[in-house]
Amino acid sequence: MAEAARTNSPPATRSPSARSSSTRSPSARSSSARSDPTDTARSHVSSTGPALVRSEPLHLDISKIGVHVPLGRLGLNTDGTVQVPPVERPEQAGWYSRGVTPGERGAAVILGHVDGGGRRGVFYDLGRMRGGDTISVGRADGSVATFVVESVESVAKSSFPSQRVYGPLDHAGLRLVTCGGAFDQQRGHYTNNVIVYARLA
């Protein structure tokens, strides 16, 4: 197994797209558009459902798959793609800080690896998530934003749904992104992205 050599990053998006291996929208390194996803995610849309004020996320808890980790901050690389946690630290997860915070109206995005360096990553079991499962994000203001999973999908990196992941929402949403599918030994990365879509409870 050549896991240590894998490029396990979630998509790399470029603003509304992160360079998903071939897409141009932010995604943990699976998108590739040149615009800042933040501009899209904060567009004005009519609002529905509960929402919280802006407060930086500090901790991620997903009991279903045993994830209890602090959250780092991720921005953009010099080429406009969305940053991902260091592959040598696959246990880390990061929040795309140029977008909304989890709980605010809009699409908040958290990225993590499926594996790295021969070890399981923080989102190794992300594909096991199902509709109705819950995700909690501890915030700097002391509040906890609890989300309910609406859907989970595995998509080819070449077809990364940047608009759905980073686009504007009329409610407080959360997207978790990692790699999935088969590992392409020739290209050195996974063929797909696993994406969890959730809504503030």
Short mmCIF file of C-alpha atoms in Angstrom, two decimals:
data_model
loop_
_atom_site.label_atom_id
_atom_site.label_comp_id
_atom_site.label_asym_id
_atom_site.label_seq_id
_atom_site.Cartn_x
_atom_site.Cartn_y
_atom_site.Cartn_z
CA MET A 1 0.00 0.00 0.00
CA ALA A 2 1.39 3.40 -0.94
CA GLU A 3 -0.72 5.41 1.40
CA ALA A 4 2.07 7.65 2.49
CA ALA A 5 2.48 8.94 -1.01
CA ARG A 6 -1.17 9.69 -1.50
CA THR A 7 -2.42 13.16 -2.06
CA ASN A 8 -5.44 12.78 0.13
CA SER A 9 -6.62 16.28 0.30
CA PRO A 10 -10.21 17.11 -0.11
CA PRO A 11 -10.78 19.23 -3.08
CA ALA A 12 -8.89 22.28 -3.55
CA THR A 13 -11.24 24.92 -4.55
CA ARG A 14 -10.68 28.29 -5.84
CA SER A 15 -13.27 30.43 -4.49
CA PRO A 16 -16.39 29.25 -5.39
CA SER A 17 -14.40 26.27 -6.26
CA ALA A 18 -11.28 24.86 -4.99
CA ARG A 19 -9.45 22.83 -7.35
CA SER A 20 -10.90 19.57 -7.08
CA SER A 21 -8.41 17.98 -9.16
CA SER A 22 -10.20 19.56 -11.89
CA THR A 23 -13.02 21.76 -10.96
CA ARG A 24 -12.95 25.41 -10.35
CA SER A 25 -14.82 25.89 -7.24
CA PRO A 26 -13.76 25.70 -3.72
CA SER A 27 -13.65 22.34 -2.24
CA ALA A 28 -10.86 21.20 -0.21
CA ARG A 29 -8.58 21.04 -2.91
CA SER A 30 -10.84 19.86 -5.32
CA SER A 31 -12.15 22.84 -6.86
CA SER A 32 -10.62 25.16 -9.10
CA ALA A 33 -12.34 28.35 -9.78
CA ARG A 34 -10.67 31.66 -9.44
CA SER A 35 -13.23 33.51 -7.49
CA ASP A 36 -13.41 33.76 -3.79
CA PRO A 37 -16.08 31.35 -2.62
CA THR A 38 -16.89 33.82 0.05
CA ASP A 39 -18.37 36.27 -2.40
CA THR A 40 -20.84 33.67 -3.56
CA ALA A 41 -21.66 32.29 -0.16
CA ARG A 42 -22.51 35.70 1.21
CA SER A 43 -24.75 36.82 -1.61
CA HIS A 44 -28.04 38.30 -0.50
CA VAL A 45 -30.86 35.78 -0.43
CA SER A 46 -34.11 35.65 1.50
CA SER A 47 -33.64 33.86 4.80
CA THR A 48 -35.42 30.93 6.39
CA GLY A 49 -34.77 28.88 9.51
CA PRO A 50 -32.65 29.58 12.59
CA ALA A 51 -29.26 31.27 12.35
CA LEU A 52 -26.56 32.49 14.74
CA VAL A 53 -24.31 35.53 14.75
CA ARG A 54 -20.74 35.17 13.48
CA SER A 55 -18.40 33.39 15.90
CA GLU A 56 -15.29 31.41 15.01
CA PRO A 57 -15.62 27.61 15.26
CA LEU A 58 -13.24 25.93 17.70
CA HIS A 59 -14.24 22.27 17.92
CA LEU A 60 -15.98 19.63 15.78
CA ASP A 61 -17.90 16.67 17.24
CA ILE A 62 -19.50 13.89 15.20
CA SER A 63 -20.44 11.05 17.54
CA LYS A 64 -21.61 8.77 14.70
CA ILE A 65 -18.05 8.38 13.40
CA GLY A 66 -16.07 9.14 16.56
CA VAL A 67 -14.77 12.56 15.53
CA HIS A 68 -13.92 14.98 18.37
CA VAL A 69 -11.26 17.42 17.20
CA PRO A 70 -10.25 21.09 17.42
CA LEU A 71 -10.70 23.10 14.23
CA GLY A 72 -7.97 25.06 12.48
CA ARG A 73 -8.38 27.95 10.03
CA LEU A 74 -7.98 27.49 6.28
CA GLY A 75 -7.71 30.21 3.66
CA LEU A 76 -6.65 30.31 0.02
CA ASN A 77 -3.41 29.19 -1.60
CA THR A 78 -1.54 31.61 -3.87
CA ASP A 79 -3.14 29.93 -6.91
CA GLY A 80 -6.61 30.66 -5.55
CA THR A 81 -7.40 27.11 -4.42
CA VAL A 82 -8.75 26.44 -0.94
CA GLN A 83 -6.17 25.27 1.57
CA VAL A 84 -6.43 21.88 3.28
CA PRO A 85 -4.91 20.64 6.55
CA PRO A 86 -1.33 19.32 6.19
CA VAL A 87 -1.41 15.75 4.81
CA GLU A 88 1.19 14.72 7.39
CA ARG A 89 -1.41 15.57 10.06
CA PRO A 90 -4.44 13.65 8.73
CA GLU A 91 -6.17 13.83 12.10
CA GLN A 92 -6.71 17.58 11.70
CA ALA A 93 -9.81 19.31 10.29
CA GLY A 94 -10.08 22.91 9.20
CA TRP A 95 -12.77 25.53 8.59
CA TYR A 96 -12.68 27.66 5.44
CA SER A 97 -12.31 31.02 7.19
CA ARG A 98 -13.14 33.21 4.19
CA GLY A 99 -16.70 31.92 4.30
CA VAL A 100 -19.41 32.10 6.96
CA THR A 101 -18.91 30.56 10.39
CA PRO A 102 -20.91 27.41 11.26
CA GLY A 103 -24.31 28.60 12.45
CA GLU A 104 -24.39 31.79 10.38
CA ARG A 105 -26.75 31.99 7.43
CA GLY A 106 -24.93 30.57 4.42
CA ALA A 107 -22.71 27.58 3.65
CA ALA A 108 -19.93 26.99 6.20
CA VAL A 109 -17.31 24.52 4.95
CA ILE A 110 -15.06 22.18 6.94
CA LEU A 111 -12.35 20.12 5.22
CA GLY A 112 -10.38 17.09 6.32
CA HIS A 113 -8.37 14.14 4.98
CA VAL A 114 -9.57 10.57 4.57
CA ASP A 115 -6.05 9.29 5.32
CA GLY A 116 -2.41 10.26 5.12
CA GLY A 117 1.01 8.88 5.94
CA GLY A 118 -0.40 5.38 6.29
CA ARG A 119 -2.89 6.53 8.93
CA ARG A 120 -6.64 7.07 8.96
CA GLY A 121 -7.68 10.67 8.62
CA VAL A 122 -10.24 12.62 10.61
CA PHE A 123 -12.87 12.00 7.90
CA TYR A 124 -11.99 8.37 7.20
CA ASP A 125 -15.58 7.30 7.97
CA LEU A 126 -17.35 10.37 6.60
CA GLY A 127 -19.08 8.23 3.97
CA ARG A 128 -20.92 6.40 6.76
CA MET A 129 -22.91 9.49 7.64
CA ARG A 130 -26.63 9.35 6.83
CA GLY A 131 -29.59 11.70 6.80
CA GLY A 132 -30.68 12.53 10.36
CA ASP A 133 -27.21 12.15 11.91
CA THR A 134 -26.02 15.13 13.95
CA ILE A 135 -22.88 17.27 13.86
CA SER A 136 -21.91 19.74 16.60
CA VAL A 137 -19.56 22.69 16.30
CA GLY A 138 -18.32 24.46 19.43
CA ARG A 139 -17.89 28.22 18.85
CA ALA A 140 -15.74 30.95 20.38
CA ASP A 141 -18.74 32.69 21.94
CA GLY A 142 -19.47 29.59 24.02
CA SER A 143 -22.41 28.42 21.93
CA VAL A 144 -22.71 25.07 20.17
CA ALA A 145 -24.18 24.93 16.67
CA THR A 146 -25.91 21.59 16.09
CA PHE A 147 -26.58 20.48 12.53
CA VAL A 148 -28.69 17.66 11.12
CA VAL A 149 -27.41 15.84 8.04
CA GLU A 150 -29.67 16.23 5.02
CA SER A 151 -27.69 14.22 2.46
CA VAL A 152 -24.34 12.62 1.66
CA GLU A 153 -22.85 12.19 -1.79
CA SER A 154 -19.72 10.91 -3.50
CA VAL A 155 -18.89 12.79 -6.69
CA ALA A 156 -16.06 12.68 -9.21
CA LYS A 157 -13.52 15.43 -8.56
CA SER A 158 -13.93 16.47 -12.17
CA SER A 159 -17.59 17.22 -11.43
CA PHE A 160 -17.18 18.86 -8.03
CA PRO A 161 -20.44 20.75 -7.22
CA SER A 162 -18.85 24.05 -6.26
CA GLN A 163 -22.07 26.02 -6.35
CA ARG A 164 -23.85 23.57 -4.07
CA VAL A 165 -20.95 23.46 -1.63
CA TYR A 166 -19.97 27.13 -1.58
CA GLY A 167 -22.99 28.87 -3.08
CA PRO A 168 -25.49 31.10 -1.23
CA LEU A 169 -28.14 29.57 1.04
CA ASP A 170 -31.32 30.93 2.58
CA HIS A 171 -30.50 29.09 5.83
CA ALA A 172 -27.53 28.15 8.04
CA GLY A 173 -25.84 25.18 6.39
CA LEU A 174 -22.69 23.14 6.86
CA ARG A 175 -20.65 21.13 4.36
CA LEU A 176 -18.01 18.56 5.31
CA VAL A 177 -15.64 17.59 2.50
CA THR A 178 -13.02 14.86 2.09
CA CYS A 179 -11.64 12.52 -0.58
CA GLY A 180 -13.25 9.24 -1.59
CA GLY A 181 -13.65 6.71 -4.35
CA ALA A 182 -10.71 4.73 -5.68
CA PHE A 183 -7.12 5.84 -5.26
CA ASP A 184 -5.53 6.63 -8.62
CA GLN A 185 -1.94 5.43 -8.27
CA GLN A 186 -0.90 7.12 -11.49
CA ARG A 187 -2.20 10.55 -10.55
CA GLY A 188 -1.51 10.20 -6.85
CA HIS A 189 -4.95 11.16 -5.56
CA TYR A 190 -8.47 9.84 -5.01
CA THR A 191 -10.96 10.00 -7.84
CA ASN A 192 -13.91 11.34 -5.84
CA ASN A 193 -14.96 13.67 -3.05
CA VAL A 194 -17.36 12.69 -0.28
CA ILE A 195 -19.55 15.62 0.75
CA VAL A 196 -21.95 15.84 3.69
CA TYR A 197 -24.68 18.49 3.54
CA ALA A 198 -26.26 19.53 6.85
CA ARG A 199 -28.61 22.20 8.18
CA LEU A 200 -28.69 24.03 11.53
CA ALA A 201 -31.22 22.36 13.82
#
